[in-house]
Amino acid sequence: MSERGARVAVRGDLLDFTGAPAWGETDSAAVRFRPDHWLLIEDGRIAGAQTEAPSEGWLRHDHAGRLILPGFIDTHVHSPQLDVIASYGTELLDWLTTHTFPAEARHADIAHTEATASCFLDALLAHGTTAAVVFPTVHKASVNALFAAAETRGMRVIAGKVLMDRNAPENLRDDVVTGGHDMEELIARWHGRARLAYAVTVRFAATSSPEQLALAGHLCAADPSLYMQTHVAENRAEVRWIKELFPAARSYLDVYADAGLLNGKSVFAHGIWLDDTDRAALAAAGAQIAHSPSSNLFLGSGLFGWRAAEQAGVNVSLASDVGGGTSLSMLRNMADAYKIQALAGERLTAWKALHAATRGAAHALGLGDEIGSLAVGSMADVCIWDRAAGPVAARRDVLARTLHEQVFAWMTLADERNLVAAYVAGESRYARVLSS
C-alpha cells in the first residue's frame, strides 16, 4: 500500500553513525544506537526520533525489537550481470570473455534491458540496498532503462553508458564520436533529474583507447558535478596488461590520472594492487575505492589492504560487484570483507563495515546530507531487519554481551532473509511476505 504523503512512524532499535569509527574500535563514539525509538518520517524525509509513541496523526508501524538502519549503498555493481552471477570459471579476464560480454551483448534488445533493469533494482531493494553506483552496458538503451526504472522507484542511482572502443567484442564496442554523442544525450536527459546522477563510465583502461580516455576526462573537467567510475588494479594479469598497453604510465592508476579521471567524484572499483604512491594520489584527489570483497574472493583477484588505504587517507566504500560477486547482500559482503582482513592479520569491526556501506559511502559520494544516516533532514531510505533468523542466530543473539558483539553476530549470520521492509524516500518499496 502506498504511503505517499502520509506521516509515518516506525518503531524499533535505531542504528546509524555520526562519524567515522576508528579501525579496530569496538566501543565507538561514532555509533549512534537508540533502542526502542520511533523514527518519524514526513514528506519523504526523516523528521525526528523519540521514545514516546507519536500521536494519532501518524501512520504507525511497530517493529519493536528489530533493527532499523539506513538503506545500504552499493558503490559498484553491474546491472546486466545478474544473468551470470555464480558462473563457474577462471580469473577476471577470461571470466569477462566467457560470461560477462555475452550477457551484456543481449542488452541491445530494448525489451530485455528494460526487464533486466526492473529485476535488478527490485533485487537490490529486497537485499536492503536503496542506493547504488551501477555499470549498465555500452548500449544507450540500457542506461535509459535503468534510470527510468530507478526514477519510478524513487531511488538514488548513479550510472552511465559503458565506454569500450577496443579489446572487446565488436558488438560491444563504440567509438569516440558515437560514445561522445550518446553520453551528451544521456547527461542532458538524466543527470540531476529526480535522484539520478550520471557517471562517466570507463569499463577499464584496457578497453578504451587513449582518445576515448581523453574524451572521458574532458567531460569530467567540463562538468565537475559528473561522477566517474571505472576499475583499477583488480587482478595481477590485468595490471600486467595495462603496463603493456600504457608503457609510459608509472602505474595503472596513473593512466586515469593522466587522462583527467582522478578527482573527488571518482569511484575506483577494487584497488587491490596499488602502492603507496597510488594511495597518496587517491587521498589527495578525494577519490574512493569501492571494495568488492565477495568478487575478489570468488575470482581469486587478491586481498584488499583496507587498513593501508585508510591510513593513507583514502575513502573506502563497500560494494557487491555482482556478477563477479556472489550476492547483492551487503551483509554477506561485510562478512567476506572481515575474512579478507583476517587473512591479512587485521580485524574488521562491525562498525567499520557498516559505516562503509552507509554513512561512509554517502560522504565519499558527496551525498552525506541525503543518504546514509538517520539524521533529521535525510531522505527516508530506511530498512528494517530481524536480529536473527533461525535457532542458531537467535541463540547467538541472546548470548551476546555487548552491542558490538550482538551487531557483529548479526552482520556475520544475517542476509537478505532477515530483511523485513525497505523504504525509499518514505515509501514502502519492499515488504517481506511470510509463507503460511
Short mmCIF file of C-alpha atoms in Angstrom, two decimals:
data_model
loop_
_atom_site.label_atom_id
_atom_site.label_comp_id
_atom_site.label_asym_id
_atom_site.label_seq_id
_atom_site.Cartn_x
_atom_site.Cartn_y
_atom_site.Cartn_z
CA MET A 1 0.00 0.00 0.00
CA SER A 2 1.39 3.41 -0.93
CA GLU A 3 2.21 5.76 1.95
CA ARG A 4 2.87 8.82 -0.24
CA GLY A 5 2.02 11.98 1.67
CA ALA A 6 1.49 10.17 4.97
CA ARG A 7 3.35 10.91 8.18
CA VAL A 8 4.93 7.57 9.01
CA ALA A 9 6.36 6.46 12.34
CA VAL A 10 8.40 3.26 12.63
CA ARG A 11 9.31 1.74 15.98
CA GLY A 12 12.48 -0.23 16.57
CA ASP A 13 16.14 -0.03 17.58
CA LEU A 14 17.76 2.76 15.54
CA LEU A 15 21.37 2.26 14.48
CA ASP A 16 23.49 4.65 12.42
CA PHE A 17 26.69 6.75 12.64
CA THR A 18 27.51 10.35 13.46
CA GLY A 19 31.15 9.99 12.40
CA ALA A 20 33.72 7.51 11.16
CA PRO A 21 34.64 4.74 13.62
CA ALA A 22 38.35 4.18 14.13
CA TRP A 23 40.00 0.97 12.93
CA GLY A 24 39.65 -1.83 15.47
CA GLU A 25 37.42 0.23 17.76
CA THR A 26 34.54 -1.87 19.11
CA ASP A 27 33.34 0.81 21.55
CA SER A 28 33.00 3.84 19.30
CA ALA A 29 31.53 7.27 19.98
CA ALA A 30 30.72 7.42 16.25
CA VAL A 31 27.98 4.80 16.72
CA ARG A 32 24.50 6.16 17.42
CA PHE A 33 22.28 3.48 18.92
CA ARG A 34 18.80 4.46 20.04
CA PRO A 35 16.92 1.39 21.31
CA ASP A 36 13.13 1.35 21.27
CA HIS A 37 12.62 4.65 19.46
CA TRP A 38 10.05 5.82 16.98
CA LEU A 39 11.58 7.09 13.73
CA LEU A 40 9.41 9.85 12.29
CA ILE A 41 9.15 10.25 8.50
CA GLU A 42 7.39 13.19 6.86
CA ASP A 43 7.35 14.25 3.21
CA GLY A 44 9.87 11.54 2.36
CA ARG A 45 12.46 12.74 4.87
CA ILE A 46 13.40 11.87 8.43
CA ALA A 47 11.68 14.31 10.75
CA GLY A 48 12.98 13.07 14.10
CA ALA A 49 13.15 10.25 16.61
CA GLN A 50 11.52 9.87 20.02
CA THR A 51 10.85 7.32 22.72
CA GLU A 52 7.17 8.09 23.18
CA ALA A 53 4.56 6.90 20.70
CA PRO A 54 3.51 9.60 18.23
CA SER A 55 0.02 11.00 18.07
CA GLU A 56 -2.86 9.52 16.12
CA GLY A 57 -1.96 11.67 13.13
CA TRP A 58 0.93 9.32 12.30
CA LEU A 59 0.72 6.03 10.42
CA ARG A 60 2.49 3.77 12.93
CA HIS A 61 4.44 0.57 12.23
CA ASP A 62 5.58 -1.22 15.37
CA HIS A 63 8.78 -3.22 14.84
CA ALA A 64 9.89 -3.27 18.45
CA GLY A 65 12.99 -5.42 18.94
CA ARG A 66 14.06 -5.14 15.31
CA LEU A 67 16.98 -3.15 13.95
CA ILE A 68 16.33 -0.04 11.87
CA LEU A 69 19.24 1.15 9.71
CA PRO A 70 19.77 3.48 6.78
CA GLY A 71 19.44 1.68 3.47
CA PHE A 72 22.71 0.26 2.22
CA ILE A 73 24.68 1.94 -0.57
CA ASP A 74 26.33 -0.38 -3.09
CA THR A 75 29.11 1.63 -4.72
CA HIS A 76 29.97 -0.80 -7.51
CA VAL A 77 27.59 -3.25 -9.18
CA HIS A 78 26.80 -4.34 -12.77
CA SER A 79 23.08 -4.46 -13.56
CA PRO A 80 23.39 -6.76 -16.64
CA GLN A 81 25.49 -9.29 -14.76
CA LEU A 82 22.62 -10.72 -12.74
CA ASP A 83 22.44 -13.25 -15.55
CA VAL A 84 25.96 -14.54 -14.89
CA ILE A 85 26.13 -14.46 -11.10
CA ALA A 86 27.60 -17.69 -9.71
CA SER A 87 29.16 -18.71 -13.02
CA TYR A 88 31.91 -21.28 -12.78
CA GLY A 89 35.13 -20.15 -14.31
CA THR A 90 38.51 -18.58 -14.24
CA GLU A 91 40.17 -15.32 -13.31
CA LEU A 92 38.96 -11.89 -14.33
CA LEU A 93 40.00 -11.55 -17.97
CA ASP A 94 38.76 -14.99 -19.05
CA TRP A 95 35.63 -14.54 -16.94
CA LEU A 96 34.81 -11.34 -18.83
CA THR A 97 35.16 -13.04 -22.20
CA THR A 98 33.34 -16.24 -21.24
CA HIS A 99 30.46 -14.89 -19.19
CA THR A 100 30.20 -11.11 -18.94
CA PHE A 101 30.46 -9.92 -22.52
CA PRO A 102 27.87 -12.37 -23.93
CA ALA A 103 25.42 -11.34 -21.19
CA GLU A 104 25.97 -7.65 -21.87
CA ALA A 105 25.53 -8.09 -25.64
CA ARG A 106 21.92 -9.16 -25.04
CA HIS A 107 21.15 -5.63 -23.83
CA ALA A 108 21.00 -4.39 -27.39
CA ASP A 109 17.42 -5.67 -27.14
CA ILE A 110 15.30 -2.95 -25.52
CA ALA A 111 12.72 -5.31 -24.03
CA HIS A 112 15.47 -7.40 -22.46
CA THR A 113 17.28 -4.43 -20.97
CA GLU A 114 14.07 -2.93 -19.57
CA ALA A 115 13.09 -6.22 -17.92
CA THR A 116 16.59 -6.64 -16.50
CA ALA A 117 16.66 -3.11 -15.07
CA SER A 118 13.41 -3.67 -13.19
CA CYS A 119 14.51 -7.06 -11.90
CA PHE A 120 17.88 -5.67 -10.83
CA LEU A 121 16.51 -2.72 -8.86
CA ASP A 122 13.83 -4.81 -7.17
CA ALA A 123 16.54 -7.30 -6.21
CA LEU A 124 18.65 -4.51 -4.69
CA LEU A 125 15.70 -3.39 -2.59
CA ALA A 126 14.97 -6.94 -1.49
CA HIS A 127 18.56 -7.10 -0.18
CA GLY A 128 18.31 -3.84 1.78
CA THR A 129 20.16 -1.68 -0.76
CA THR A 130 18.40 1.58 -1.54
CA ALA A 131 21.14 3.41 -3.48
CA ALA A 132 23.78 2.21 -5.93
CA VAL A 133 26.56 3.16 -8.32
CA VAL A 134 25.87 1.00 -11.36
CA PHE A 135 27.50 -0.16 -14.58
CA PRO A 136 24.83 -0.84 -17.23
CA THR A 137 26.25 -1.70 -20.71
CA VAL A 138 27.65 0.08 -23.75
CA HIS A 139 24.11 0.42 -25.09
CA LYS A 140 22.36 3.75 -24.59
CA ALA A 141 19.08 1.87 -24.11
CA SER A 142 20.45 0.08 -21.04
CA VAL A 143 21.14 3.42 -19.34
CA ASN A 144 17.73 4.80 -20.25
CA ALA A 145 16.06 1.67 -18.90
CA LEU A 146 18.00 1.73 -15.64
CA PHE A 147 17.41 5.41 -14.94
CA ALA A 148 13.72 5.19 -15.85
CA ALA A 149 13.20 2.24 -13.52
CA ALA A 150 15.12 3.98 -10.72
CA GLU A 151 13.07 7.14 -11.12
CA THR A 152 9.87 5.11 -10.83
CA ARG A 153 11.12 3.68 -7.54
CA GLY A 154 12.46 6.98 -6.23
CA MET A 155 15.94 5.53 -5.81
CA ARG A 156 19.29 7.29 -5.71
CA VAL A 157 21.20 5.76 -8.63
CA ILE A 158 24.46 6.86 -10.23
CA ALA A 159 25.20 5.26 -13.60
CA GLY A 160 26.39 5.84 -17.14
CA LYS A 161 26.94 4.26 -20.52
CA VAL A 162 29.95 1.93 -20.53
CA LEU A 163 32.77 3.12 -22.78
CA MET A 164 34.65 0.43 -24.77
CA ASP A 165 36.23 1.13 -28.15
CA ARG A 166 38.89 -1.59 -28.24
CA ASN A 167 39.81 -5.03 -26.86
CA ALA A 168 36.17 -6.04 -26.65
CA PRO A 169 33.74 -7.94 -28.90
CA GLU A 170 32.67 -5.96 -31.94
CA ASN A 171 29.03 -5.95 -30.84
CA LEU A 172 30.05 -4.22 -27.58
CA ARG A 173 32.39 -1.60 -28.97
CA ASP A 174 31.59 2.04 -29.58
CA ASP A 175 33.93 4.75 -30.82
CA VAL A 176 34.96 8.19 -29.66
CA VAL A 177 32.38 10.04 -31.76
CA THR A 178 29.31 7.87 -31.11
CA GLY A 179 30.26 7.33 -27.49
CA GLY A 180 30.55 11.06 -27.01
CA HIS A 181 27.20 11.78 -28.63
CA ASP A 182 25.47 9.09 -26.57
CA MET A 183 26.88 10.49 -23.35
CA GLU A 184 25.85 14.03 -24.19
CA GLU A 185 22.27 12.90 -24.81
CA LEU A 186 22.14 10.80 -21.64
CA ILE A 187 23.62 13.54 -19.47
CA ALA A 188 21.15 16.08 -20.82
CA ARG A 189 18.23 13.74 -20.17
CA TRP A 190 19.10 12.23 -16.79
CA HIS A 191 21.85 14.00 -14.86
CA GLY A 192 20.33 15.81 -11.89
CA ARG A 193 16.82 14.58 -12.65
CA ALA A 194 14.92 13.23 -9.62
CA ARG A 195 17.55 11.33 -7.57
CA LEU A 196 19.69 10.36 -10.53
CA ALA A 197 23.24 11.31 -11.46
CA TYR A 198 25.41 10.49 -14.44
CA ALA A 199 28.77 8.78 -14.14
CA VAL A 200 31.27 8.85 -16.98
CA THR A 201 31.85 5.10 -17.13
CA VAL A 202 35.13 3.72 -18.42
CA ARG A 203 34.98 -0.04 -18.18
CA PHE A 204 38.71 -0.23 -17.59
CA ALA A 205 41.75 1.25 -19.27
CA ALA A 206 42.35 -1.81 -21.45
CA THR A 207 39.06 -1.39 -23.32
CA SER A 208 39.36 2.33 -24.02
CA SER A 209 41.81 3.94 -26.42
CA PRO A 210 43.85 6.93 -25.25
CA GLU A 211 41.49 9.08 -27.33
CA GLN A 212 38.42 7.73 -25.56
CA LEU A 213 40.05 8.19 -22.15
CA ALA A 214 40.81 11.78 -23.13
CA LEU A 215 37.16 12.30 -24.09
CA ALA A 216 36.06 10.97 -20.70
CA GLY A 217 38.49 13.29 -18.95
CA HIS A 218 37.27 16.26 -20.96
CA LEU A 219 33.67 15.59 -19.94
CA CYS A 220 34.63 15.37 -16.26
CA ALA A 221 36.59 18.62 -16.47
CA ALA A 222 33.77 20.41 -18.28
CA ASP A 223 31.16 19.42 -15.66
CA PRO A 224 32.57 18.72 -12.16
CA SER A 225 29.14 17.54 -10.99
CA LEU A 226 29.53 14.36 -13.07
CA TYR A 227 30.77 11.22 -11.41
CA MET A 228 33.41 8.92 -12.90
CA GLN A 229 33.52 5.18 -12.36
CA THR A 230 35.92 2.50 -13.54
CA HIS A 231 38.02 -0.46 -12.41
CA VAL A 232 41.61 -0.30 -11.25
CA ALA A 233 44.23 -2.84 -10.18
CA GLU A 234 41.80 -5.70 -9.63
CA ASN A 235 43.89 -8.60 -10.86
CA ARG A 236 47.62 -9.14 -11.40
CA ALA A 237 47.24 -10.28 -15.02
CA GLU A 238 45.13 -7.19 -15.70
CA VAL A 239 47.80 -4.94 -14.15
CA ARG A 240 50.47 -6.51 -16.37
CA TRP A 241 48.27 -5.99 -19.44
CA ILE A 242 47.75 -2.32 -18.61
CA LYS A 243 51.52 -1.91 -18.32
CA GLU A 244 51.91 -3.34 -21.83
CA LEU A 245 49.21 -1.05 -23.23
CA PHE A 246 50.44 2.09 -21.45
CA PRO A 247 54.21 1.63 -21.03
CA ALA A 248 54.81 5.31 -20.25
CA ALA A 249 52.48 5.33 -17.25
CA ARG A 250 54.05 4.90 -13.82
CA SER A 251 51.13 2.77 -12.63
CA TYR A 252 47.64 1.62 -13.58
CA LEU A 253 46.11 4.48 -11.58
CA ASP A 254 48.34 6.97 -13.41
CA VAL A 255 46.69 6.02 -16.70
CA TYR A 256 43.48 7.51 -15.34
CA ALA A 257 45.20 10.44 -13.68
CA ASP A 258 46.95 11.35 -16.93
CA ALA A 259 43.55 11.36 -18.67
CA GLY A 260 41.99 13.67 -16.08
CA LEU A 261 39.87 10.95 -14.45
CA LEU A 262 41.20 11.17 -10.90
CA ASN A 263 39.09 13.55 -8.82
CA GLY A 264 36.74 13.76 -5.87
CA LYS A 265 33.88 12.27 -7.88
CA SER A 266 35.87 9.20 -8.98
CA VAL A 267 34.81 5.72 -7.86
CA PHE A 268 37.53 3.14 -8.46
CA ALA A 269 36.42 -0.46 -8.04
CA HIS A 270 38.81 -2.89 -6.33
CA GLY A 271 42.19 -1.14 -5.97
CA ILE A 272 43.89 -4.29 -4.70
CA TRP A 273 47.27 -3.97 -6.42
CA LEU A 274 48.13 -0.37 -5.59
CA ASP A 275 51.26 1.05 -4.00
CA ASP A 276 51.84 3.90 -1.52
CA THR A 277 52.16 6.48 -4.29
CA ASP A 278 48.81 5.41 -5.76
CA ARG A 279 47.11 5.57 -2.38
CA ALA A 280 48.53 9.03 -1.73
CA ALA A 281 47.20 10.21 -5.11
CA LEU A 282 43.74 8.80 -4.40
CA ALA A 283 43.66 10.51 -1.00
CA ALA A 284 44.84 13.84 -2.39
CA ALA A 285 42.13 13.76 -5.04
CA GLY A 286 39.39 12.76 -2.59
CA ALA A 287 38.56 9.71 -4.73
CA GLN A 288 37.28 6.43 -3.31
CA ILE A 289 37.93 2.73 -3.62
CA ALA A 290 34.80 0.58 -3.90
CA HIS A 291 35.94 -2.55 -2.08
CA SER A 292 34.25 -5.63 -3.52
CA PRO A 293 35.10 -8.49 -1.14
CA SER A 294 32.83 -11.24 -2.47
CA SER A 295 34.03 -10.68 -6.02
CA ASN A 296 37.69 -10.52 -5.00
CA LEU A 297 37.41 -13.89 -3.29
CA PHE A 298 35.29 -15.55 -5.98
CA LEU A 299 37.56 -14.54 -8.86
CA GLY A 300 40.74 -15.01 -6.85
CA SER A 301 41.76 -11.43 -7.51
CA GLY A 302 43.59 -10.76 -4.25
CA LEU A 303 43.21 -9.37 -0.74
CA PHE A 304 42.44 -5.67 -0.46
CA GLY A 305 44.57 -3.73 2.03
CA TRP A 306 41.80 -1.78 3.70
CA ARG A 307 43.84 -0.54 6.65
CA ALA A 308 46.68 0.64 4.43
CA ALA A 309 44.18 2.57 2.31
CA GLU A 310 42.60 4.13 5.37
CA GLN A 311 45.95 5.08 6.88
CA ALA A 312 46.78 6.84 3.62
CA GLY A 313 43.54 8.82 3.86
CA VAL A 314 41.69 7.04 1.06
CA ASN A 315 37.90 6.84 1.19
CA VAL A 316 36.81 3.18 1.23
CA SER A 317 33.23 2.18 0.49
CA LEU A 318 31.68 -1.26 0.17
CA ALA A 319 30.34 -2.92 -2.98
CA SER A 320 28.89 -6.21 -4.18
CA ASP A 321 30.32 -6.19 -7.73
CA VAL A 322 27.63 -8.60 -8.92
CA GLY A 323 28.08 -10.62 -11.11
CA GLY A 324 31.74 -11.13 -10.15
CA GLY A 325 30.41 -11.01 -6.61
CA THR A 326 28.17 -13.80 -5.42
CA SER A 327 25.45 -11.83 -3.65
CA LEU A 328 23.74 -8.45 -3.74
CA SER A 329 23.54 -8.66 0.05
CA MET A 330 25.81 -6.07 1.60
CA LEU A 331 25.71 -8.10 4.80
CA ARG A 332 27.24 -11.09 3.04
CA ASN A 333 29.85 -8.79 1.56
CA MET A 334 30.65 -7.43 5.02
CA ALA A 335 31.20 -10.97 6.27
CA ASP A 336 33.53 -11.62 3.32
CA ALA A 337 35.34 -8.34 3.99
CA TYR A 338 36.01 -9.50 7.55
CA LYS A 339 37.52 -12.74 6.26
CA ILE A 340 39.79 -10.89 3.84
CA GLN A 341 41.11 -8.67 6.61
CA ALA A 342 41.55 -11.67 8.89
CA LEU A 343 43.78 -13.31 6.26
CA ALA A 344 45.89 -10.13 6.34
CA GLY A 345 46.17 -10.26 10.12
CA GLU A 346 43.64 -7.47 10.65
CA ARG A 347 40.24 -7.43 12.32
CA LEU A 348 37.39 -5.54 10.69
CA THR A 349 34.79 -4.36 13.19
CA ALA A 350 31.08 -4.37 12.53
CA TRP A 351 31.16 -0.59 12.88
CA LYS A 352 33.78 -0.09 10.19
CA ALA A 353 31.97 -2.45 7.80
CA LEU A 354 28.52 -0.96 8.36
CA HIS A 355 29.85 2.58 8.11
CA ALA A 356 31.43 1.78 4.71
CA ALA A 357 28.01 0.70 3.39
CA THR A 358 26.08 3.64 4.84
CA ARG A 359 27.41 6.99 6.06
CA GLY A 360 30.96 6.41 4.80
CA ALA A 361 29.80 5.61 1.27
CA ALA A 362 27.40 8.56 1.29
CA HIS A 363 30.10 11.02 2.31
CA ALA A 364 32.57 9.59 -0.22
CA LEU A 365 29.95 10.25 -2.90
CA GLY A 366 29.27 13.77 -1.64
CA LEU A 367 25.78 12.74 -0.59
CA GLY A 368 26.12 12.76 3.19
CA ASP A 369 23.24 15.21 3.60
CA GLU A 370 20.90 12.98 1.61
CA ILE A 371 21.56 9.32 2.38
CA GLY A 372 23.50 7.02 4.66
CA SER A 373 22.15 8.07 8.06
CA LEU A 374 19.03 8.51 10.15
CA ALA A 375 19.73 12.20 10.73
CA VAL A 376 16.90 14.72 10.64
CA GLY A 377 16.52 16.04 7.10
CA SER A 378 17.98 12.96 5.41
CA MET A 379 15.91 11.15 2.82
CA ALA A 380 13.98 8.37 4.49
CA ASP A 381 15.81 5.48 2.81
CA VAL A 382 15.36 3.07 5.69
CA CYS A 383 15.47 -0.69 6.20
CA ILE A 384 14.08 -2.83 8.99
CA TRP A 385 15.85 -6.04 9.93
CA ASP A 386 15.20 -9.07 12.11
CA ARG A 387 18.08 -9.50 14.52
CA ALA A 388 18.10 -13.24 13.99
CA ALA A 389 16.70 -15.77 11.56
CA GLY A 390 16.72 -19.37 12.72
CA PRO A 391 17.59 -21.01 16.04
CA VAL A 392 21.37 -20.71 15.77
CA ALA A 393 21.33 -16.97 15.14
CA ALA A 394 18.63 -16.47 17.78
CA ARG A 395 20.72 -18.28 20.39
CA ARG A 396 23.81 -16.29 19.44
CA ASP A 397 21.87 -13.04 19.70
CA VAL A 398 20.63 -13.83 23.20
CA LEU A 399 24.13 -14.70 24.42
CA ALA A 400 25.82 -11.57 23.05
CA ARG A 401 27.27 -9.48 25.87
CA THR A 402 27.88 -6.11 24.21
CA LEU A 403 26.30 -4.08 21.44
CA HIS A 404 29.22 -4.69 19.11
CA GLU A 405 29.17 -8.42 19.78
CA GLN A 406 25.46 -8.51 19.03
CA VAL A 407 25.71 -6.44 15.84
CA PHE A 408 28.81 -8.30 14.65
CA ALA A 409 27.00 -11.64 15.03
CA TRP A 410 24.02 -10.20 13.14
CA MET A 411 26.30 -8.88 10.39
CA THR A 412 28.01 -12.24 10.07
CA LEU A 413 24.97 -14.53 10.23
CA ALA A 414 22.28 -12.40 8.61
CA ASP A 415 21.46 -11.93 4.95
CA GLU A 416 18.54 -10.77 2.83
CA ARG A 417 16.23 -13.24 4.61
CA ASN A 418 16.46 -11.03 7.70
CA LEU A 419 15.07 -8.02 5.82
CA VAL A 420 11.54 -7.13 6.91
CA ALA A 421 10.91 -3.93 4.97
CA ALA A 422 12.64 -1.28 2.88
CA TYR A 423 11.52 2.33 2.49
CA VAL A 424 12.75 4.70 -0.22
CA ALA A 425 12.04 8.38 0.39
CA GLY A 426 9.49 7.28 2.98
CA GLU A 427 7.59 4.96 0.69
CA SER A 428 7.42 1.21 1.16
CA ARG A 429 9.33 -0.41 -1.70
CA TYR A 430 9.82 -3.87 -0.23
CA ALA A 431 7.87 -5.83 2.36
CA ARG A 432 8.67 -9.40 3.24
CA VAL A 433 5.90 -11.86 2.58
CA LEU A 434 5.89 -14.66 5.11
CA SER A 435 4.92 -18.12 3.88
CA SER A 436 1.97 -19.75 5.57
#
